[in-house]
C-alpha cells in the first residue's frame, strides 16, 4: 500500500481526536527559521533547533514559559511570528494549494521551499489528532529536475508512542546549522520514501548525573534511494537502502552540538566497467558529520557562529577527509519586523579515492560514480562534490505577511572547471487571502573558454484554508 493510501485509510481514525499542534516544522520556510534562531539568541528557546523536521512540542513549551512583557522589543516580532505559526499548526485540519512557474528551474537549493521544476501545482490536506496525524500531498510538475511529473512529496502518517514520534513518510530533511548547504542531509533532492523515529519532547528526562546533556534530540531514518530512468536505454537502476541517525543537544543555553551519520547502500558505476573490476569497487558510502552552533548576545547584537565538518568514515565517528561549512548569522528586530543576515562558506573538496576508477568518497563524482544522490540530485550539499561556495544572504519579514530575501554568492566547481556568480532577490506579499512570491535570479557561468550570463523569474501563488 502506498504512503498516500495509508494516509487516507487512517485519516478517519483521527477525526474524533482532540486537536493538538501539528507534529513538526518542515524545512520550507527560511523566514520562520530566522524567527526561531532569533529566539534562541534571546534565550527564549532553550533546545536543539538544527534538525528539521523540527518538533513543535518543546518549542511550544518554551513559548508558554515566556511573557511578552519580559521580551526586548527586538525579540517581540520573532515571538509573535513563531506563535502565529504554532496556532496555525494547532488547527485540526489544514488544506493547501500552491501553483508556481519558473522560467528556469533552480539547481542550487538552500534551506526553504523547493522550486526545482518549470511549473506545477501542489495540493495537500492534513489532519492532526492528539496522538496521530496524517498528510496527503499530491503534486504535478512539468520539466522537473528529478524527472517525475507526479509525486507525493510531503505526505506522511505519524503516531506518538510515549515520547517518540514514528512516521511513514515522503518528506525532506535538513540536518545541521547551515543556511545554504547541509553536508549530510538536505532538501536539495526530492524526498525519499522511508520511516523515521524521533523524540517528541526534547527536554531531558533521566538520571541527574547525565543532566549536563541538557535538552536533547535523536532521530533515525530508513529510506530508499532511487535513480532516474535513463533517457537513452530506459534502463532503471535498482533502488538502494539509505540509513541515517542524528543526535543533538544543548548542554548550555545557546550552544548546540550535533553528530550525524548516514549509510548509503547505493553506488552506481557506468556499464563500461567490467564485472571483475566491479567486484573490487566500493558498494556503499558512510558519512559522518560534527556540527556546532553558538548563539549569544553581544550587548544588544544577536550573534551566532556555526560550523560543520563531514566526510566519509571507515569505522570511527570522525570523518577522515571531510567537507567543511563555516558561517555567522545576526538579526535586527523591532516589534513590527525582523531582519536577519548571514555569511556562509562551504568547501566539499576531497582527496579521497576508492580504488579504481577514482571517485570522491564523500558524495560520488559526476560521470564516474553516482552515489550520494536520489533521482540524480545530491542528498547532501547542493553544490555537490569538489566545489567551494560563499554566500551572503538576508531575509526580511514584517507584520501583514510581507517578506523579502536576498542572496549574493559565488560557486567554484573543480570537476567542471566552472565559476558561477549568482544573485537572487525575492519578495512576498499577501493578496486576497493568498501568498504571492516573486523571485528573480541572475547568474554568470564562466570557464577557461567562455562565459554566459543567465536570468530567470519565478512566480508562486499559495492558498491555505
Coordinates of C-alpha atoms in Angstrom, one line a residue:
X1 CA 0.0 0.0 0.0
X2 CA 1.4 3.4 -1.0
X3 CA 2.1 6.1 1.6
X4 CA -0.7 8.3 0.4
X5 CA -3.2 5.4 0.5
X6 CA -2.1 4.7 4.1
X7 CA -2.8 8.3 5.0
X8 CA -6.3 8.2 3.5
X9 CA -7.1 4.9 5.2
X10 CA -6.1 6.1 8.6
X11 CA -7.5 9.6 8.3
X12 CA -11.0 8.6 9.6
X13 CA -9.4 7.5 12.8
X14 CA -8.2 11.0 13.6
X15 CA -11.4 12.9 13.1
X16 CA -12.6 12.5 16.6
X17 CA -9.3 13.1 18.3
X18 CA -8.6 16.2 20.3
X19 CA -6.8 18.9 18.1
X20 CA -3.2 19.4 19.0
X21 CA -0.3 21.1 17.4
X22 CA 0.9 19.7 14.0
X23 CA 3.8 17.4 14.8
X24 CA 6.7 19.4 13.2
X25 CA 8.1 22.3 11.4
X26 CA 9.1 21.4 7.8
X27 CA 12.3 22.8 6.2
X28 CA 10.4 25.0 3.8
X29 CA 10.4 28.5 5.3
X30 CA 13.6 30.5 5.8
X31 CA 11.6 33.3 7.3
X32 CA 10.2 31.1 10.1
X33 CA 13.6 29.6 10.7
X34 CA 15.1 33.2 11.2
X35 CA 12.5 33.9 13.9
X36 CA 13.3 30.6 15.7
X37 CA 17.0 31.4 15.5
X38 CA 16.4 34.9 16.9
X39 CA 14.5 33.5 19.9
X40 CA 17.4 31.1 20.5
X41 CA 19.7 34.2 20.6
X42 CA 17.4 35.8 23.1
X43 CA 17.3 32.8 25.4
X44 CA 13.5 32.2 24.8
X45 CA 14.0 28.8 23.0
X46 CA 16.4 26.6 25.0
X47 CA 16.7 23.4 23.0
X48 CA 18.2 22.0 19.8
X49 CA 16.7 23.5 16.7
X50 CA 19.0 22.4 13.9
X51 CA 17.3 19.2 13.0
X52 CA 14.4 19.5 10.5
X53 CA 11.6 18.4 10.6
X54 CA 11.7 20.3 13.9
X55 CA 9.2 19.0 16.5
X56 CA 6.8 21.6 17.9
X57 CA 6.4 20.1 21.4
X58 CA 9.4 21.6 23.1
X59 CA 9.2 25.0 21.3
X60 CA 5.6 25.3 22.3
X61 CA 6.6 24.7 26.0
X62 CA 9.4 27.4 25.8
X63 CA 6.9 29.9 24.4
X64 CA 4.4 29.2 27.2
X65 CA 7.1 30.0 29.8
X66 CA 7.8 33.5 28.5
X67 CA 5.6 36.6 28.9
X68 CA 5.6 39.1 26.1
X69 CA 6.3 41.8 28.6
X70 CA 9.6 40.2 29.5
X71 CA 10.9 40.3 26.0
X72 CA 13.0 43.1 24.4
X73 CA 11.3 45.0 21.6
X74 CA 13.7 43.4 19.0
X75 CA 12.5 39.9 20.0
X76 CA 8.8 40.6 20.0
X77 CA 8.2 40.2 16.3
X78 CA 10.0 36.9 16.2
X79 CA 7.9 35.7 19.2
X80 CA 4.7 36.7 17.5
X81 CA 5.8 35.1 14.3
X82 CA 6.5 31.7 15.9
X83 CA 3.3 31.9 18.0
X84 CA 1.3 32.6 14.8
X85 CA 2.9 29.6 13.1
X86 CA 2.1 27.4 16.2
X87 CA -1.5 28.4 16.2
X88 CA -1.8 27.6 12.6
X89 CA -0.3 24.2 13.2
X90 CA -2.8 23.6 16.1
X91 CA -5.7 23.5 13.6
X92 CA -7.2 20.1 13.3
X93 CA -7.4 20.2 9.5
X94 CA -5.4 22.2 7.0
X95 CA -5.5 22.3 3.2
X96 CA -3.1 23.9 0.9
X97 CA -2.8 24.7 -2.8
X98 CA 0.3 26.1 -4.4
X99 CA 0.8 27.0 -8.1
X100 CA 4.2 28.1 -9.5
X101 CA 6.1 28.7 -12.7
X102 CA 9.8 29.3 -13.3
X103 CA 11.5 30.4 -16.5
X104 CA 14.3 28.1 -15.4
X105 CA 14.2 25.5 -12.5
X106 CA 16.5 26.1 -9.6
X107 CA 19.6 23.9 -9.5
X108 CA 21.1 25.0 -6.1
X109 CA 18.6 24.5 -3.3
X110 CA 19.2 26.2 0.1
X111 CA 17.0 25.9 3.1
X112 CA 13.4 26.8 2.1
X113 CA 10.7 25.9 -0.4
X114 CA 11.9 23.6 -3.1
X115 CA 11.5 25.2 -6.6
X116 CA 13.0 22.6 -9.0
X117 CA 10.6 22.4 -11.9
X118 CA 9.5 24.7 -14.7
X119 CA 5.9 24.8 -13.4
X120 CA 3.5 22.8 -11.3
X121 CA 0.7 22.6 -8.9
X122 CA 1.0 21.2 -5.3
X123 CA -2.0 20.2 -3.2
X124 CA -2.2 18.8 0.3
X125 CA -4.5 18.1 3.1
X126 CA -3.5 17.3 6.7
X127 CA -5.4 16.0 9.7
X128 CA -3.9 16.2 13.2
X129 CA -5.1 14.5 16.4
X130 CA -3.9 14.0 19.9
X131 CA -1.6 11.0 19.2
X132 CA -1.7 10.7 15.4
X133 CA -1.6 12.8 12.3
X134 CA -1.6 12.4 8.6
X135 CA -1.0 14.4 5.5
X136 CA -1.7 13.6 1.9
X137 CA 0.2 15.7 -0.7
X138 CA 0.0 15.3 -4.4
X139 CA 2.0 17.4 -6.9
X140 CA 2.2 17.7 -10.6
X141 CA 5.4 19.2 -12.0
X142 CA 6.4 19.9 -15.6
X143 CA 10.1 19.6 -16.6
X144 CA 11.2 18.7 -13.1
X145 CA 14.8 18.3 -12.2
X146 CA 14.1 14.9 -10.6
X147 CA 12.4 13.5 -13.7
X148 CA 9.0 12.9 -12.2
X149 CA 5.7 14.5 -13.2
X150 CA 3.6 13.3 -10.3
X151 CA 4.9 12.9 -6.8
X152 CA 3.7 12.6 -3.2
X153 CA 6.4 14.7 -1.5
X154 CA 5.2 16.0 1.8
X155 CA 3.0 13.0 2.6
X156 CA 3.2 11.2 5.9
X157 CA 1.4 9.1 8.6
X158 CA 2.7 9.7 12.1
X159 CA 1.9 8.4 15.6
X160 CA 3.1 9.1 19.1
X161 CA 4.5 6.2 21.2
X162 CA 5.3 7.6 24.6
X163 CA 7.8 10.4 23.9
X164 CA 8.7 9.1 20.5
X165 CA 7.2 10.0 17.1
X166 CA 7.1 7.2 14.5
X167 CA 6.2 8.1 10.9
X168 CA 6.0 6.6 7.5
X169 CA 6.8 9.5 5.2
X170 CA 8.0 11.1 2.0
X171 CA 9.3 14.3 3.4
X172 CA 12.5 16.4 3.2
X173 CA 15.1 16.7 5.9
X174 CA 17.7 19.3 6.9
X175 CA 20.4 18.3 9.3
X176 CA 22.8 20.9 10.6
X177 CA 23.2 24.7 11.2
X178 CA 23.9 25.7 7.6
X179 CA 21.6 28.1 5.8
X180 CA 22.7 27.2 2.2
X181 CA 24.3 23.7 2.4
X182 CA 23.7 20.8 4.8
X183 CA 26.6 18.4 4.5
X184 CA 24.9 15.0 5.1
X185 CA 21.2 15.5 4.5
X186 CA 19.4 18.5 2.9
X187 CA 16.3 19.3 1.0
X188 CA 18.2 19.6 -2.3
X189 CA 16.9 16.3 -3.6
X190 CA 13.4 15.1 -4.0
X191 CA 12.1 13.5 -0.8
X192 CA 12.9 9.8 -0.3
X193 CA 10.2 7.3 0.9
X194 CA 11.0 5.9 4.3
X195 CA 10.3 5.6 8.0
X196 CA 11.5 7.9 10.8
X197 CA 11.8 7.7 14.6
X198 CA 12.4 10.9 16.6
X199 CA 11.9 12.3 20.1
X200 CA 8.7 14.2 20.6
X201 CA 9.7 16.4 23.6
X202 CA 13.4 17.2 23.7
X203 CA 13.5 18.1 27.4
X204 CA 15.9 16.0 29.4
X205 CA 14.4 13.2 31.5
X206 CA 16.7 10.8 33.2
X207 CA 19.3 10.3 36.0
X208 CA 20.7 13.5 37.4
X209 CA 24.3 12.5 36.7
X210 CA 23.5 12.9 32.9
X211 CA 21.6 16.1 33.3
X212 CA 24.6 18.1 31.9
X213 CA 23.5 16.9 28.4
X214 CA 20.6 19.3 28.6
X215 CA 17.7 19.2 26.2
X216 CA 18.5 16.6 23.5
X217 CA 17.1 15.2 20.4
X218 CA 17.6 11.9 18.5
X219 CA 16.2 11.0 15.1
X220 CA 16.8 8.0 12.9
X221 CA 15.6 7.3 9.4
X222 CA 15.5 4.3 6.9
X223 CA 14.6 5.2 3.3
X224 CA 15.0 4.2 -0.3
X225 CA 17.3 5.8 -2.8
X226 CA 16.3 5.8 -6.5
X227 CA 17.7 6.6 -9.9
X228 CA 16.0 8.3 -12.8
X229 CA 15.2 6.1 -15.8
X230 CA 17.8 6.5 -18.5
X231 CA 16.6 8.7 -21.4
X232 CA 18.7 6.6 -23.7
X233 CA 18.2 3.0 -23.0
X234 CA 15.3 3.2 -20.5
X235 CA 17.4 1.1 -18.0
X236 CA 16.4 1.6 -14.4
X237 CA 18.9 1.2 -11.7
X238 CA 17.6 -0.8 -8.7
X239 CA 16.7 1.0 -5.5
X240 CA 19.2 1.2 -2.7
X241 CA 18.9 1.4 1.1
X242 CA 19.6 4.6 3.0
X243 CA 20.1 4.8 6.7
X244 CA 20.8 7.7 9.0
X245 CA 20.7 9.0 12.5
X246 CA 21.4 12.3 14.3
X247 CA 21.9 13.3 17.9
X248 CA 21.9 16.9 19.0
X249 CA 22.0 18.5 22.5
X250 CA 22.1 21.9 24.2
X251 CA 24.3 21.5 27.3
X252 CA 24.3 25.2 27.9
X253 CA 22.0 28.0 26.8
X254 CA 22.8 29.0 23.2
X255 CA 25.2 26.1 22.5
X256 CA 24.0 23.3 20.2
X257 CA 26.1 20.3 19.3
X258 CA 25.2 17.7 16.7
X259 CA 26.5 14.4 15.5
X260 CA 25.1 12.7 12.3
X261 CA 25.9 9.5 10.5
X262 CA 24.4 8.1 7.3
X263 CA 25.0 5.0 5.2
X264 CA 24.1 4.7 1.5
X265 CA 24.0 1.2 0.1
X266 CA 23.5 2.6 -3.4
X267 CA 26.6 3.3 -5.5
X268 CA 26.2 3.0 -9.3
X269 CA 29.1 2.8 -11.8
X270 CA 28.9 3.1 -15.6
X271 CA 28.2 -0.1 -17.6
X272 CA 31.6 0.2 -19.2
X273 CA 33.3 -1.2 -16.1
X274 CA 33.9 -4.9 -16.2
X275 CA 32.4 -7.3 -13.8
X276 CA 35.8 -8.2 -12.5
X277 CA 36.5 -4.5 -11.7
X278 CA 33.1 -4.1 -10.1
X279 CA 34.0 -6.8 -7.6
X280 CA 36.9 -4.6 -6.4
X281 CA 34.9 -1.4 -6.0
X282 CA 33.1 0.1 -3.0
X283 CA 29.4 -0.7 -2.9
X284 CA 28.4 1.7 -0.1
X285 CA 29.1 5.1 1.4
X286 CA 29.3 6.1 5.0
X287 CA 29.3 9.7 6.1
X288 CA 29.7 11.3 9.5
X289 CA 29.2 14.9 10.5
X290 CA 30.0 17.0 13.5
X291 CA 28.4 20.4 13.9
X292 CA 28.3 23.2 16.4
X293 CA 26.4 26.5 16.7
X294 CA 26.7 29.1 19.4
X295 CA 24.1 31.8 19.8
X296 CA 24.5 34.7 22.2
X297 CA 24.0 38.5 22.6
X298 CA 26.9 40.9 22.3
X299 CA 25.4 43.8 24.1
X300 CA 22.2 44.3 22.0
X301 CA 23.5 42.5 18.9
X302 CA 22.3 38.9 18.4
X303 CA 25.2 36.8 17.0
X304 CA 25.6 33.2 16.1
X305 CA 28.6 31.4 14.7
X306 CA 28.4 27.8 13.4
X307 CA 30.4 25.2 11.7
X308 CA 30.1 21.6 10.3
X309 CA 32.7 19.1 9.3
X310 CA 31.6 16.0 7.4
X311 CA 33.0 13.3 5.2
X312 CA 33.4 9.5 4.7
X313 CA 34.2 7.2 7.5
X314 CA 35.6 3.7 7.8
X315 CA 35.0 2.7 11.4
X316 CA 35.4 5.8 13.7
X317 CA 32.9 8.6 14.3
X318 CA 35.2 11.3 12.8
X319 CA 35.3 11.9 9.1
X320 CA 38.7 11.1 7.6
X321 CA 38.7 13.6 4.6
X322 CA 35.8 15.9 5.2
X323 CA 33.9 18.8 3.7
X324 CA 33.6 22.0 5.8
X325 CA 31.0 24.7 6.3
X326 CA 31.6 27.9 8.4
X327 CA 29.1 30.6 8.9
X328 CA 27.9 33.6 11.0
X329 CA 24.4 35.0 11.5
X330 CA 22.9 38.1 13.1
X331 CA 19.5 39.6 13.5
X332 CA 17.9 43.1 14.0
X333 CA 14.3 43.1 15.2
X334 CA 11.6 45.5 16.2
X335 CA 8.0 45.0 17.4
X336 CA 6.9 45.1 13.7
X337 CA 9.7 43.4 11.7
X338 CA 12.8 41.1 11.7
X339 CA 15.9 41.5 9.5
X340 CA 18.3 38.5 9.5
X341 CA 21.6 38.2 7.7
X342 CA 24.3 35.5 7.4
X343 CA 27.5 34.7 5.6
X344 CA 28.4 31.1 4.8
X345 CA 31.3 29.3 3.3
X346 CA 31.4 25.6 2.2
X347 CA 34.2 23.5 0.8
X348 CA 33.4 20.0 -0.4
X349 CA 36.9 19.3 -1.9
X350 CA 38.3 15.9 -1.2
X351 CA 41.4 13.8 -2.0
X352 CA 39.5 10.6 -1.2
X353 CA 39.6 7.8 -3.8
X354 CA 38.2 4.3 -3.7
X355 CA 40.4 2.0 -5.7
X356 CA 39.7 2.3 -9.5
X357 CA 38.1 4.2 -11.1
X358 CA 38.7 7.1 -8.7
X359 CA 35.7 8.9 -7.2
X360 CA 35.0 11.3 -4.4
X361 CA 34.1 9.1 -1.4
X362 CA 32.0 11.8 0.2
X363 CA 29.4 12.4 -2.4
X364 CA 30.3 10.5 -5.6
X365 CA 31.7 12.1 -8.7
X366 CA 29.5 13.1 -11.7
X367 CA 30.4 11.0 -14.8
X368 CA 32.3 8.4 -12.8
X369 CA 30.1 7.1 -10.0
X370 CA 26.6 8.1 -8.8
X371 CA 26.4 7.6 -5.1
X372 CA 25.1 10.1 -2.6
X373 CA 22.1 11.0 -4.7
X374 CA 18.4 10.4 -5.1
X375 CA 17.0 10.7 -8.6
X376 CA 20.2 12.2 -9.7
X377 CA 20.1 15.1 -7.1
X378 CA 22.5 15.5 -4.3
X379 CA 21.3 14.4 -0.9
X380 CA 23.9 16.5 0.9
X381 CA 25.2 19.9 -0.2
X382 CA 23.5 21.4 -3.2
X383 CA 26.9 22.3 -4.7
X384 CA 28.0 18.6 -4.8
X385 CA 31.5 17.3 -4.7
X386 CA 34.8 19.2 -5.2
X387 CA 33.3 22.6 -5.0
X388 CA 33.6 25.8 -3.0
X389 CA 30.8 28.3 -2.3
X390 CA 30.4 31.5 -0.3
X391 CA 27.0 33.2 0.2
X392 CA 25.9 36.4 1.7
X393 CA 22.2 36.3 2.5
X394 CA 19.5 38.3 4.2
X395 CA 15.8 37.8 5.0
X396 CA 13.3 40.5 6.0
X397 CA 9.8 39.9 7.4
X398 CA 7.2 42.2 8.8
X399 CA 3.6 42.3 10.0
X400 CA 1.0 41.5 7.4
X401 CA 2.9 38.7 5.7
X402 CA 5.3 41.0 3.8
X403 CA 8.7 39.5 3.3
X404 CA 11.8 39.6 1.2
X405 CA 15.1 37.8 0.8
X406 CA 18.5 38.4 -1.0
X407 CA 21.4 36.0 -1.8
X408 CA 24.7 37.0 -3.3
X409 CA 27.1 34.2 -3.9
X410 CA 29.9 32.5 -5.8
X411 CA 30.4 28.8 -6.6
X412 CA 33.6 27.3 -7.9
X413 CA 33.3 23.7 -9.2
X414 CA 36.6 21.9 -9.7
X415 CA 35.2 19.0 -11.7
X416 CA 33.5 21.2 -14.3
X417 CA 36.2 23.9 -14.0
X418 CA 33.3 26.4 -13.8
X419 CA 32.7 29.5 -11.7
X420 CA 29.2 30.7 -11.0
X421 CA 28.4 34.1 -9.6
X422 CA 24.7 34.4 -8.6
X423 CA 22.2 37.0 -7.4
X424 CA 18.8 36.1 -6.1
X425 CA 16.1 38.6 -4.9
X426 CA 12.7 37.6 -3.7
X427 CA 9.6 39.3 -2.4
X428 CA 6.3 38.0 -0.9
X429 CA 3.0 39.6 0.0
X430 CA -0.5 38.5 0.9
X431 CA -3.1 39.2 -1.8
X432 CA -6.8 38.4 -1.4
X433 CA -6.1 35.7 1.2
X434 CA -3.3 34.1 -0.8
X435 CA 0.5 34.5 -0.5
X436 CA 2.3 35.7 -3.7
X437 CA 6.0 35.1 -4.1
X438 CA 8.1 36.6 -6.9
X439 CA 11.9 35.8 -7.2
X440 CA 14.4 37.0 -9.7
X441 CA 17.6 35.1 -10.5
X442 CA 20.7 36.4 -12.2
X443 CA 23.9 34.3 -12.6
X444 CA 27.0 34.2 -14.7
X445 CA 28.8 30.9 -15.6
X446 CA 32.4 31.2 -16.7
X447 CA 35.3 28.8 -17.5
X448 CA 38.6 29.0 -19.4
X449 CA 36.9 29.1 -22.8
X450 CA 33.6 31.0 -22.4
X451 CA 31.3 32.8 -20.1
X452 CA 27.5 33.3 -20.2
X453 CA 25.0 35.4 -18.3
X454 CA 21.6 34.0 -17.5
X455 CA 18.4 35.3 -15.8
X456 CA 15.2 33.7 -14.6
X457 CA 12.0 34.7 -12.9
X458 CA 9.9 32.6 -10.5
X459 CA 6.3 33.2 -9.5
X460 CA 4.3 31.3 -6.9
X461 CA 0.8 31.6 -5.5
X462 CA -0.1 29.8 -2.4
X463 CA -3.5 29.5 -0.6
X464 CA -4.2 27.8 2.7
X465 CA -7.6 27.0 4.2

